[in-house]
Amino acid sequence: MKQSQLFTKTVKELPKDETSFNAQALIRAGFIDKVGAGIYSYLPLGLKVLDKISNIIREEMVAIGGQEILMPALTPKENWTITDRWANFDALFKLNGSDKKEYALGATHEEIVTPLAKKFVFSYRELPLKIFQIQTKFRNEKRAKAGLIRGREFLMKDLYSFHIDQADLDIYYEEVKEAYFKIFERLGLGSQTYLTYASGGAFSKYSHEFQTLTVAGEDHIYVCRKCRVAINQEIINDLKACPVCNNNDLVEEKAIEVGNIFQLGTRFSDPYKLKYRDETGQEKPVIMASYGIGPSRVLATVVELYHDDRGIIWPESIAPFKVHLLSLNENETANEIYLELIKQGIEVLYDDRDLSAGEKFADADLIGCPYRLVISKKTRQADSGELKKRSEEKSELIKITDLTAKLK
Ligand code: ATP
Ligand code: MG
């Protein structure tokens, strides 16, 4: 994409009420715009990153048998009264319809997915069933001060699984855990993300969170460096040592919950009377679990982890573009390189604007594409481009004929 065509620009004036680093960096670099507390628009660069994150998650959900659907954001009150959560889910946004009925903006979708499953699940033959969506959620969060980490409108991948019994769920639960490790690895968060034991509710001793270590985190966890697991502080009273190796030399860290997996048992299948018939024709309740990841929170987490004082440093897997091509008054040569990179399938943002070198360099650092390729009079005379990784200080001259091979 040509930067001259991009309707957004890097921004110098930040909204006064924006205190979180991730939102400040993303607003400044032109990825998002702030509409209100916990409410943001995704601009072309931001949407590209968000879509890449979602696609990585989607691929790994499909790989473990997930079937993608899209449920409504507008959900009838009855669905929530059946499970007693109309009154008890305190962050629910509620509204009135013109039909005099009440509605909630979906904060999570057990109340929609369970009656959906009931329309298709009758016997053990239909189980297990795994359905997921990547959808906008609404929560009336009290602490909407952490930018995209805690939106009042945010994106969530929610997977729900339905099983004949606990043993079958246990097997799948482990598969999801593995898929989550793969996802966070691919998102560039592998080395900082810990499987974390958290309180479990009525159906299992623990639930599991995926917590990414960063000082920007709102959660406090205790890390066992040996086992690479952690415990959420909220349950430390019950659990004083590592649940894997029993070591009690745990280190307190701040972290962001990027995902979680939760056994629901019959919490939702009971009120919705979601049952199946086993081989002998006997009726039994379906056993459920739910598994969340917040792509928009992941985006913010990556920004919190990967930046310097000049801007964002995207991991290649989710960067808006792989290469930022900068023409310093050499548009003829740069145009040719731009077209060649596109032909080779290399994603490139091309700064063809009539601006000073200093402004172009500053914007490239703010935006944070993994590679910066500069075409100047000096490099053209050497039939080369100057290539630099955003994460490194040194650059190298690469022959134009070798560029695409180098960048592929
Ligand atoms: P938290 O304790 O941080 O509020 P949660 O326990 O409410 O999170 P879930 O309801 O399990 O989270 O939601 C699943 C995932 O959705 C979370 O792991 C997180 O990645 C994301 N998420 C939850 N709330 C928000 C939010 N307000 N803004 C952005 N992402 C969110
Ligand atoms: Mg919450």
CSV table of C-alpha atoms and ligand atoms in Angstrom, one decimal:
chain,number,residue,atom,x,y,z
A,1,MET,CA,0.0,0.0,0.0
A,2,LYS,CA,1.1,3.5,-0.8
A,3,GLN,CA,1.4,5.6,2.3
A,4,SER,CA,0.2,8.7,0.3
A,5,GLN,CA,-3.1,6.8,-0.1
A,6,LEU,CA,-3.5,5.9,3.6
A,7,PHE,CA,-6.2,8.2,5.0
A,8,THR,CA,-4.7,8.1,8.5
A,9,LYS,CA,-1.5,9.8,9.6
A,10,THR,CA,0.7,9.5,12.6
A,11,VAL,CA,-0.7,11.6,15.3
A,12,LYS,CA,1.0,14.1,17.6
A,13,GLU,CA,-1.9,15.2,19.9
A,14,LEU,CA,-3.1,12.4,22.1
A,15,PRO,CA,-6.5,12.4,23.8
A,16,LYS,CA,-5.9,13.9,27.3
A,17,ASP,CA,-7.8,11.1,29.1
A,18,GLU,CA,-5.7,8.4,27.5
A,19,THR,CA,-3.3,7.1,30.1
A,20,SER,CA,-2.5,3.6,28.9
A,21,PHE,CA,0.7,3.1,27.0
A,22,ASN,CA,-0.7,0.6,24.5
A,23,ALA,CA,-3.5,2.9,23.4
A,24,GLN,CA,-1.2,6.0,23.3
A,25,ALA,CA,1.4,4.1,21.1
A,26,LEU,CA,-1.4,2.8,18.8
A,27,ILE,CA,-3.1,6.2,18.5
A,28,ARG,CA,0.1,7.9,17.8
A,29,ALA,CA,1.1,5.5,15.1
A,30,GLY,CA,-2.4,5.7,13.5
A,31,PHE,CA,-3.6,2.2,14.3
A,32,ILE,CA,-6.6,3.1,16.4
A,33,ASP,CA,-8.7,6.1,17.3
A,34,LYS,CA,-10.3,6.7,20.7
A,35,VAL,CA,-14.1,7.2,20.7
A,36,GLY,CA,-14.7,7.0,24.5
A,37,ALA,CA,-13.5,5.2,27.6
A,38,GLY,CA,-12.8,1.6,26.5
A,39,ILE,CA,-14.2,2.3,23.0
A,40,TYR,CA,-11.9,2.5,20.0
A,41,SER,CA,-12.1,2.4,16.2
A,42,TYR,CA,-9.6,0.2,14.3
A,43,LEU,CA,-8.0,2.1,11.4
A,44,PRO,CA,-6.5,0.4,8.3
A,45,LEU,CA,-3.2,-0.5,10.0
A,46,GLY,CA,-4.8,-1.6,13.3
A,47,LEU,CA,-7.4,-3.7,11.6
A,48,LYS,CA,-4.7,-5.5,9.6
A,49,VAL,CA,-3.0,-6.5,12.8
A,50,LEU,CA,-6.2,-7.4,14.5
A,51,ASP,CA,-7.2,-9.6,11.5
A,52,LYS,CA,-3.8,-11.3,11.5
A,53,ILE,CA,-4.1,-12.1,15.2
A,54,SER,CA,-7.7,-13.4,14.7
A,55,ASN,CA,-6.6,-15.6,11.8
A,56,ILE,CA,-3.8,-17.3,13.7
A,57,ILE,CA,-6.3,-18.1,16.5
A,58,ARG,CA,-8.9,-19.2,13.9
A,59,GLU,CA,-6.4,-21.6,12.2
A,60,GLU,CA,-5.5,-23.3,15.5
A,61,MET,CA,-9.2,-23.6,16.5
A,62,VAL,CA,-10.0,-25.2,13.2
A,63,ALA,CA,-7.0,-27.5,13.7
A,64,ILE,CA,-8.6,-28.9,16.9
A,65,GLY,CA,-12.0,-29.5,15.3
A,66,GLY,CA,-13.6,-26.1,16.0
A,67,GLN,CA,-16.4,-25.1,13.6
A,68,GLU,CA,-16.8,-21.4,13.2
A,69,ILE,CA,-20.1,-19.6,13.6
A,70,LEU,CA,-21.2,-16.0,14.4
A,71,MET,CA,-23.7,-15.4,17.1
A,72,PRO,CA,-25.6,-12.1,17.6
A,73,ALA,CA,-24.3,-9.3,19.8
A,74,LEU,CA,-27.9,-8.5,20.7
A,75,THR,CA,-29.3,-11.1,23.1
A,76,PRO,CA,-32.8,-11.5,24.6
A,77,LYS,CA,-33.2,-11.1,28.4
A,78,GLU,CA,-34.9,-14.6,28.7
A,79,ASN,CA,-31.7,-16.3,27.7
A,80,TRP,CA,-30.0,-14.7,30.7
A,81,THR,CA,-32.8,-15.2,33.2
A,82,ILE,CA,-32.8,-19.0,32.6
A,83,THR,CA,-29.3,-19.2,33.9
A,84,ASP,CA,-29.8,-16.5,36.5
A,85,ARG,CA,-27.2,-14.2,35.0
A,86,TRP,CA,-29.5,-11.3,34.1
A,87,ALA,CA,-29.2,-10.2,37.7
A,88,ASN,CA,-25.8,-11.6,38.4
A,89,PHE,CA,-23.5,-10.7,35.6
A,90,ASP,CA,-22.6,-7.2,36.8
A,91,ALA,CA,-20.9,-5.9,33.6
A,92,LEU,CA,-23.9,-6.6,31.4
A,93,PHE,CA,-25.0,-3.8,29.1
A,94,LYS,CA,-28.8,-3.8,29.1
A,95,LEU,CA,-31.2,-2.1,26.8
A,96,ASN,CA,-34.8,-1.9,25.7
A,97,GLY,CA,-36.2,-3.0,22.4
A,98,SER,CA,-39.1,-1.3,20.5
A,99,ASP,CA,-41.0,-4.5,21.2
A,100,LYS,CA,-41.0,-3.6,24.9
A,101,LYS,CA,-38.6,-6.5,25.6
A,102,GLU,CA,-35.2,-6.2,27.3
A,103,TYR,CA,-31.9,-7.2,25.8
A,104,ALA,CA,-28.3,-7.4,26.7
A,105,LEU,CA,-25.3,-6.8,24.5
A,106,GLY,CA,-23.5,-10.1,24.5
A,107,ALA,CA,-20.7,-10.2,27.2
A,108,THR,CA,-20.1,-14.0,26.6
A,109,HIS,CA,-22.2,-16.5,24.8
A,110,GLU,CA,-23.0,-19.6,26.9
A,111,GLU,CA,-26.6,-18.3,27.0
A,112,ILE,CA,-26.8,-18.4,23.2
A,113,VAL,CA,-24.6,-21.4,22.3
A,114,THR,CA,-26.3,-23.8,24.8
A,115,PRO,CA,-29.8,-23.4,23.3
A,116,LEU,CA,-28.2,-23.6,19.9
A,117,ALA,CA,-26.6,-26.9,20.7
A,118,LYS,CA,-29.9,-28.2,22.0
A,119,LYS,CA,-31.4,-27.8,18.5
A,120,PHE,CA,-28.8,-30.2,17.1
A,121,VAL,CA,-27.6,-32.5,19.8
A,122,PHE,CA,-29.8,-35.5,20.7
A,123,SER,CA,-27.6,-38.6,21.0
A,124,TYR,CA,-24.0,-39.5,21.8
A,125,ARG,CA,-23.5,-39.7,18.0
A,126,GLU,CA,-23.5,-35.9,17.8
A,127,LEU,CA,-20.9,-35.5,20.5
A,128,PRO,CA,-18.3,-34.2,21.1
A,129,LEU,CA,-19.1,-30.9,19.4
A,130,LYS,CA,-16.8,-27.8,19.3
A,131,ILE,CA,-18.0,-24.5,18.1
A,132,PHE,CA,-16.3,-21.1,18.2
A,133,GLN,CA,-16.7,-17.6,17.0
A,134,ILE,CA,-14.6,-14.4,16.8
A,135,GLN,CA,-17.0,-11.7,17.8
A,136,THR,CA,-17.4,-8.3,19.4
A,137,LYS,CA,-18.3,-8.5,23.1
A,138,PHE,CA,-19.6,-5.7,25.4
A,139,ARG,CA,-18.9,-5.4,29.1
A,140,ASN,CA,-19.6,-2.4,31.2
A,141,GLU,CA,-16.1,-2.6,32.7
A,142,LYS,CA,-15.5,-0.3,35.7
A,143,ARG,CA,-11.8,0.0,35.1
A,144,ALA,CA,-11.7,0.9,31.4
A,145,LYS,CA,-8.3,2.7,31.8
A,146,ALA,CA,-5.9,0.2,30.2
A,147,GLY,CA,-6.6,0.9,26.6
A,148,LEU,CA,-7.3,-2.2,24.5
A,149,ILE,CA,-6.4,-4.4,27.5
A,150,ARG,CA,-9.8,-3.6,29.0
A,151,GLY,CA,-12.2,-2.4,26.4
A,152,ARG,CA,-15.9,-1.9,27.1
A,153,GLU,CA,-16.3,-3.2,23.5
A,154,PHE,CA,-13.7,-5.7,22.5
A,155,LEU,CA,-13.0,-8.7,20.3
A,156,MET,CA,-13.2,-12.2,21.8
A,157,LYS,CA,-12.6,-15.7,20.4
A,158,ASP,CA,-14.9,-17.9,22.3
A,159,LEU,CA,-14.9,-21.7,21.8
A,160,TYR,CA,-17.4,-23.9,23.5
A,161,SER,CA,-17.1,-27.7,23.7
A,162,PHE,CA,-19.8,-30.3,24.5
A,163,HIS,CA,-19.1,-33.8,25.7
A,164,ILE,CA,-20.7,-37.0,26.7
A,165,ASP,CA,-18.7,-37.1,30.0
A,166,GLN,CA,-15.9,-35.7,32.1
A,167,ALA,CA,-13.3,-38.1,30.7
A,168,ASP,CA,-14.0,-36.9,27.1
A,169,LEU,CA,-13.9,-33.3,28.2
A,170,ASP,CA,-10.6,-33.9,30.0
A,171,ILE,CA,-9.0,-35.1,26.7
A,172,TYR,CA,-10.2,-32.2,24.7
A,173,TYR,CA,-9.3,-29.7,27.5
A,174,GLU,CA,-5.6,-30.8,27.1
A,175,GLU,CA,-5.8,-30.4,23.3
A,176,VAL,CA,-7.1,-26.8,23.7
A,177,LYS,CA,-4.2,-26.1,26.2
A,178,GLU,CA,-1.7,-27.3,23.5
A,179,ALA,CA,-3.5,-25.2,20.8
A,180,TYR,CA,-3.3,-22.2,23.1
A,181,PHE,CA,0.5,-22.6,23.6
A,182,LYS,CA,0.8,-22.8,19.8
A,183,ILE,CA,-1.2,-19.7,19.3
A,184,PHE,CA,0.7,-17.6,21.8
A,185,GLU,CA,4.0,-18.9,20.3
A,186,ARG,CA,2.8,-17.8,16.8
A,187,LEU,CA,1.7,-14.4,18.2
A,188,GLY,CA,5.2,-13.7,19.5
A,189,LEU,CA,4.2,-14.1,23.1
A,190,GLY,CA,5.4,-17.7,23.7
A,191,SER,CA,8.3,-17.0,26.0
A,192,GLN,CA,6.4,-14.6,28.3
A,193,THR,CA,3.1,-16.5,28.5
A,194,TYR,CA,2.5,-18.8,31.5
A,195,LEU,CA,-0.2,-21.4,32.1
A,196,THR,CA,-1.7,-20.1,35.3
A,197,TYR,CA,-3.9,-21.9,37.8
A,198,ALA,CA,-6.9,-19.8,38.8
A,199,SER,CA,-10.0,-20.5,40.8
A,200,GLY,CA,-12.3,-23.0,39.1
A,201,GLY,CA,-15.9,-22.7,40.1
A,202,ALA,CA,-18.2,-25.6,40.9
A,203,PHE,CA,-17.0,-28.1,38.3
A,204,SER,CA,-13.3,-28.2,38.6
A,205,LYS,CA,-10.7,-27.4,41.2
A,206,TYR,CA,-8.9,-24.9,39.0
A,207,SER,CA,-9.5,-23.1,35.7
A,208,HIS,CA,-6.5,-22.2,33.6
A,209,GLU,CA,-5.5,-18.7,32.5
A,210,PHE,CA,-2.8,-17.8,30.0
A,211,GLN,CA,-1.0,-14.9,31.5
A,212,THR,CA,1.7,-12.8,29.7
A,213,LEU,CA,4.3,-11.2,32.0
A,214,THR,CA,4.5,-7.4,31.7
A,215,VAL,CA,4.6,-4.5,34.1
A,216,ALA,CA,1.5,-3.2,32.3
A,217,GLY,CA,-0.5,-6.2,33.6
A,218,GLU,CA,-3.4,-5.8,36.0
A,219,ASP,CA,-3.1,-9.3,37.4
A,220,HIS,CA,-0.7,-10.5,40.0
A,221,ILE,CA,0.6,-14.0,39.5
A,222,TYR,CA,3.2,-16.2,41.3
A,223,VAL,CA,5.5,-17.9,38.8
A,224,CYS,CA,7.4,-21.2,39.2
A,225,ARG,CA,10.4,-20.7,37.0
A,226,LYS,CA,11.1,-24.5,37.1
A,227,CYS,CA,7.8,-25.7,35.7
A,228,ARG,CA,6.9,-22.6,33.7
A,229,VAL,CA,3.5,-22.4,35.4
A,230,ALA,CA,2.0,-19.8,37.6
A,231,ILE,CA,-0.8,-19.3,40.2
A,232,ASN,CA,-3.1,-16.3,40.1
A,233,GLN,CA,-2.8,-14.3,43.3
A,234,GLU,CA,-6.6,-14.5,43.8
A,235,ILE,CA,-6.3,-18.2,44.8
A,236,ILE,CA,-2.9,-18.1,46.5
A,237,ASN,CA,-4.6,-18.5,49.8
A,238,ASP,CA,-5.6,-22.1,48.8
A,239,LEU,CA,-2.4,-22.8,47.0
A,240,LYS,CA,0.9,-21.9,48.5
A,241,ALA,CA,3.2,-23.9,46.3
A,242,CYS,CA,3.6,-24.8,42.6
A,243,PRO,CA,0.8,-27.2,41.7
A,244,VAL,CA,3.1,-29.2,39.5
A,245,CYS,CA,6.4,-29.6,41.5
A,246,ASN,CA,5.2,-28.4,44.9
A,247,ASN,CA,8.2,-25.9,45.0
A,248,ASN,CA,7.2,-22.9,47.2
A,249,ASP,CA,9.9,-20.6,45.8
A,250,LEU,CA,7.5,-18.6,43.6
A,251,VAL,CA,8.2,-15.2,42.1
A,252,GLU,CA,5.5,-12.5,42.1
A,253,GLU,CA,5.0,-10.9,38.7
A,254,LYS,CA,2.5,-8.6,37.0
A,255,ALA,CA,0.7,-10.1,34.0
A,256,ILE,CA,-2.1,-9.7,31.5
A,257,GLU,CA,-4.7,-12.5,31.1
A,258,VAL,CA,-4.6,-13.1,27.3
A,259,GLY,CA,-6.8,-16.2,27.4
A,260,ASN,CA,-8.5,-18.7,29.7
A,261,ILE,CA,-10.0,-22.1,29.6
A,262,PHE,CA,-12.8,-23.1,31.9
A,263,GLN,CA,-14.7,-26.3,32.7
A,264,LEU,CA,-18.4,-25.5,32.9
A,265,GLY,CA,-19.7,-29.0,33.7
A,266,THR,CA,-23.5,-28.8,33.7
A,267,ARG,CA,-23.7,-25.1,34.8
A,268,PHE,CA,-25.4,-24.3,31.5
A,269,SER,CA,-26.7,-27.6,30.2
A,270,ASP,CA,-28.8,-28.1,33.4
A,271,PRO,CA,-30.8,-24.9,33.1
A,272,TYR,CA,-31.2,-25.3,29.3
A,273,LYS,CA,-31.9,-29.1,29.8
A,274,LEU,CA,-29.3,-29.9,27.2
A,275,LYS,CA,-29.2,-33.7,27.3
A,276,TYR,CA,-28.3,-36.6,25.0
A,277,ARG,CA,-29.1,-40.3,24.9
A,278,ASP,CA,-26.2,-42.7,25.4
A,279,GLU,CA,-25.8,-46.1,23.6
A,280,THR,CA,-28.3,-47.7,25.9
A,281,GLY,CA,-30.9,-45.0,25.3
A,282,GLN,CA,-30.4,-43.4,28.7
A,283,GLU,CA,-30.7,-39.6,29.0
A,284,LYS,CA,-27.7,-37.8,30.3
A,285,PRO,CA,-26.6,-34.1,30.7
A,286,VAL,CA,-24.1,-32.7,28.3
A,287,ILE,CA,-20.8,-31.7,29.9
A,288,MET,CA,-19.4,-28.3,28.7
A,289,ALA,CA,-16.3,-26.1,28.7
A,290,SER,CA,-15.6,-22.7,27.4
A,291,TYR,CA,-12.3,-21.2,26.1
A,292,GLY,CA,-11.6,-17.5,25.5
A,293,ILE,CA,-8.9,-15.4,24.0
A,294,GLY,CA,-9.1,-11.7,23.4
A,295,PRO,CA,-7.5,-10.7,20.1
A,296,SER,CA,-7.8,-7.0,20.9
A,297,ARG,CA,-6.2,-7.6,24.3
A,298,VAL,CA,-3.5,-9.6,22.6
A,299,LEU,CA,-2.8,-6.7,20.3
A,300,ALA,CA,-2.4,-4.4,23.2
A,301,THR,CA,-0.2,-6.9,25.1
A,302,VAL,CA,2.2,-7.2,22.1
A,303,VAL,CA,2.5,-3.4,22.1
A,304,GLU,CA,3.2,-3.3,25.8
A,305,LEU,CA,6.0,-5.9,25.3
A,306,TYR,CA,7.5,-4.9,22.0
A,307,HIS,CA,8.4,-1.2,21.7
A,308,ASP,CA,11.2,1.2,22.3
A,309,ASP,CA,11.0,5.0,22.9
A,310,ARG,CA,10.6,5.5,19.2
A,311,GLY,CA,7.5,3.3,18.7
A,312,ILE,CA,6.2,-0.2,18.2
A,313,ILE,CA,8.3,-3.2,17.1
A,314,TRP,CA,5.8,-5.8,15.6
A,315,PRO,CA,6.6,-9.5,15.5
A,316,GLU,CA,6.6,-10.6,11.9
A,317,SER,CA,3.6,-12.9,12.2
A,318,ILE,CA,1.2,-10.0,13.0
A,319,ALA,CA,2.9,-6.9,11.6
A,320,PRO,CA,0.6,-4.7,9.4
A,321,PHE,CA,3.3,-5.0,6.7
A,322,LYS,CA,6.5,-6.9,6.6
A,323,VAL,CA,8.5,-4.1,4.9
A,324,HIS,CA,8.3,-0.3,5.1
A,325,LEU,CA,9.8,1.0,1.9
A,326,LEU,CA,11.0,4.6,2.2
A,327,SER,CA,11.8,6.6,-0.9
A,328,LEU,CA,14.0,9.6,-0.2
A,329,ASN,CA,13.4,11.5,-3.4
A,330,GLU,CA,13.9,8.4,-5.5
A,331,ASN,CA,10.4,7.4,-6.4
A,332,GLU,CA,11.2,6.1,-9.8
A,333,THR,CA,13.5,3.3,-8.4
A,334,ALA,CA,11.3,2.9,-5.4
A,335,ASN,CA,8.2,2.4,-7.5
A,336,GLU,CA,9.9,-0.5,-9.4
A,337,ILE,CA,10.9,-2.1,-6.1
A,338,TYR,CA,7.5,-1.6,-4.7
A,339,LEU,CA,5.8,-3.4,-7.7
A,340,GLU,CA,8.4,-6.2,-7.5
A,341,LEU,CA,7.8,-6.8,-3.8
A,342,ILE,CA,4.1,-7.0,-4.4
A,343,LYS,CA,4.6,-9.4,-7.3
A,344,GLN,CA,6.6,-11.6,-5.0
A,345,GLY,CA,3.8,-11.5,-2.4
A,346,ILE,CA,5.8,-9.5,0.2
A,347,GLU,CA,3.6,-7.1,2.1
A,348,VAL,CA,4.9,-3.6,1.8
A,349,LEU,CA,3.9,-0.2,3.0
A,350,TYR,CA,5.5,2.3,0.6
A,351,ASP,CA,6.3,5.8,1.9
A,352,ASP,CA,6.0,7.7,-1.4
A,353,ARG,CA,5.0,11.0,0.3
A,354,ASP,CA,6.7,14.3,-0.3
A,355,LEU,CA,8.2,14.5,3.2
A,356,SER,CA,11.7,14.9,4.7
A,357,ALA,CA,13.9,11.9,5.5
A,358,GLY,CA,13.6,12.7,9.2
A,359,GLU,CA,9.8,12.6,9.1
A,360,LYS,CA,9.8,9.3,7.2
A,361,PHE,CA,12.3,7.7,9.5
A,362,ALA,CA,10.3,8.8,12.6
A,363,ASP,CA,7.0,7.4,11.1
A,364,ALA,CA,8.6,4.1,10.2
A,365,ASP,CA,9.8,3.7,13.8
A,366,LEU,CA,6.4,4.7,15.2
A,367,ILE,CA,4.6,2.2,12.9
A,368,GLY,CA,7.1,-0.5,13.6
A,369,CYS,CA,7.1,-2.8,10.5
A,370,PRO,CA,9.8,-5.5,11.0
A,371,TYR,CA,12.0,-4.3,8.0
A,372,ARG,CA,12.8,-0.8,6.8
A,373,LEU,CA,14.1,-0.5,3.2
A,374,VAL,CA,15.4,2.9,2.2
A,375,ILE,CA,16.0,4.0,-1.4
A,376,SER,CA,18.1,7.1,-1.6
A,377,LYS,CA,20.4,8.7,-4.2
A,378,LYS,CA,23.3,7.0,-2.4
A,379,THR,CA,21.8,3.5,-2.4
A,380,ARG,CA,20.6,3.9,-6.0
A,381,GLN,CA,24.1,4.7,-7.2
A,382,ALA,CA,25.2,1.4,-5.6
A,383,ASP,CA,22.2,-0.4,-7.2
A,384,SER,CA,21.1,-1.2,-3.7
A,385,GLY,CA,18.6,-0.5,-1.0
A,386,GLU,CA,19.5,0.0,2.7
A,387,LEU,CA,17.8,-2.6,4.8
A,388,LYS,CA,17.3,-2.4,8.5
A,389,LYS,CA,15.4,-4.5,11.0
A,390,ARG,CA,13.2,-2.4,13.3
A,391,SER,CA,14.6,-4.4,16.2
A,392,GLU,CA,18.2,-3.7,15.4
A,393,GLU,CA,20.3,-0.6,15.0
A,394,LYS,CA,22.6,-1.7,12.1
A,395,SER,CA,21.6,-1.6,8.5
A,396,GLU,CA,23.0,-3.3,5.4
A,397,LEU,CA,23.2,-2.4,1.8
A,398,ILE,CA,21.5,-5.1,-0.3
A,399,LYS,CA,21.7,-5.2,-4.1
A,400,ILE,CA,18.3,-4.5,-5.6
A,401,THR,CA,18.5,-7.8,-7.5
A,402,ASP,CA,18.9,-9.6,-4.2
A,403,LEU,CA,16.2,-7.8,-2.3
A,404,THR,CA,13.2,-10.0,-2.8
A,405,ALA,CA,15.2,-13.2,-2.1
A,406,LYS,CA,16.4,-11.6,1.1
A,407,LEU,CA,13.0,-10.5,2.2
A,408,LYS,CA,11.1,-13.7,1.3
B,1,ATP,P1,-10.5,-10.2,33.3
B,1,ATP,O1,-10.3,-11.0,34.6
B,1,ATP,O2,-9.2,-9.6,32.8
B,1,ATP,O3,-11.6,-9.3,33.3
B,1,ATP,P2,-12.2,-12.3,32.3
B,1,ATP,O4,-11.9,-13.4,33.3
B,1,ATP,O5,-13.4,-11.4,32.5
B,1,ATP,O6,-10.9,-11.3,32.2
B,1,ATP,P3,-13.2,-13.9,30.2
B,1,ATP,O7,-14.6,-13.6,30.5
B,1,ATP,O8,-12.8,-15.3,30.4
B,1,ATP,O9,-12.2,-12.9,30.9
B,1,ATP,O10,-12.9,-13.5,28.7
B,1,ATP,C1,-12.0,-14.3,27.8
B,1,ATP,C2,-10.9,-13.5,27.3
B,1,ATP,O11,-11.4,-12.3,26.7
B,1,ATP,C3,-9.9,-13.0,28.3
B,1,ATP,O12,-9.0,-14.0,28.6
B,1,ATP,C4,-9.3,-11.8,27.7
B,1,ATP,O13,-8.3,-12.1,26.8
B,1,ATP,C5,-10.5,-11.2,26.9
B,1,ATP,N1,-11.1,-10.1,27.7
B,1,ATP,C6,-12.0,-10.2,28.7
B,1,ATP,N2,-12.4,-9.0,29.1
B,1,ATP,C7,-11.8,-8.1,28.2
B,1,ATP,C8,-11.9,-6.7,28.1
B,1,ATP,N3,-12.7,-6.0,28.9
B,1,ATP,N4,-11.2,-6.1,27.1
B,1,ATP,C9,-10.5,-6.9,26.2
B,1,ATP,N5,-10.4,-8.2,26.3
B,1,ATP,C10,-11.0,-8.8,27.3
B,2,MG,MG,-13.6,-9.6,33.3
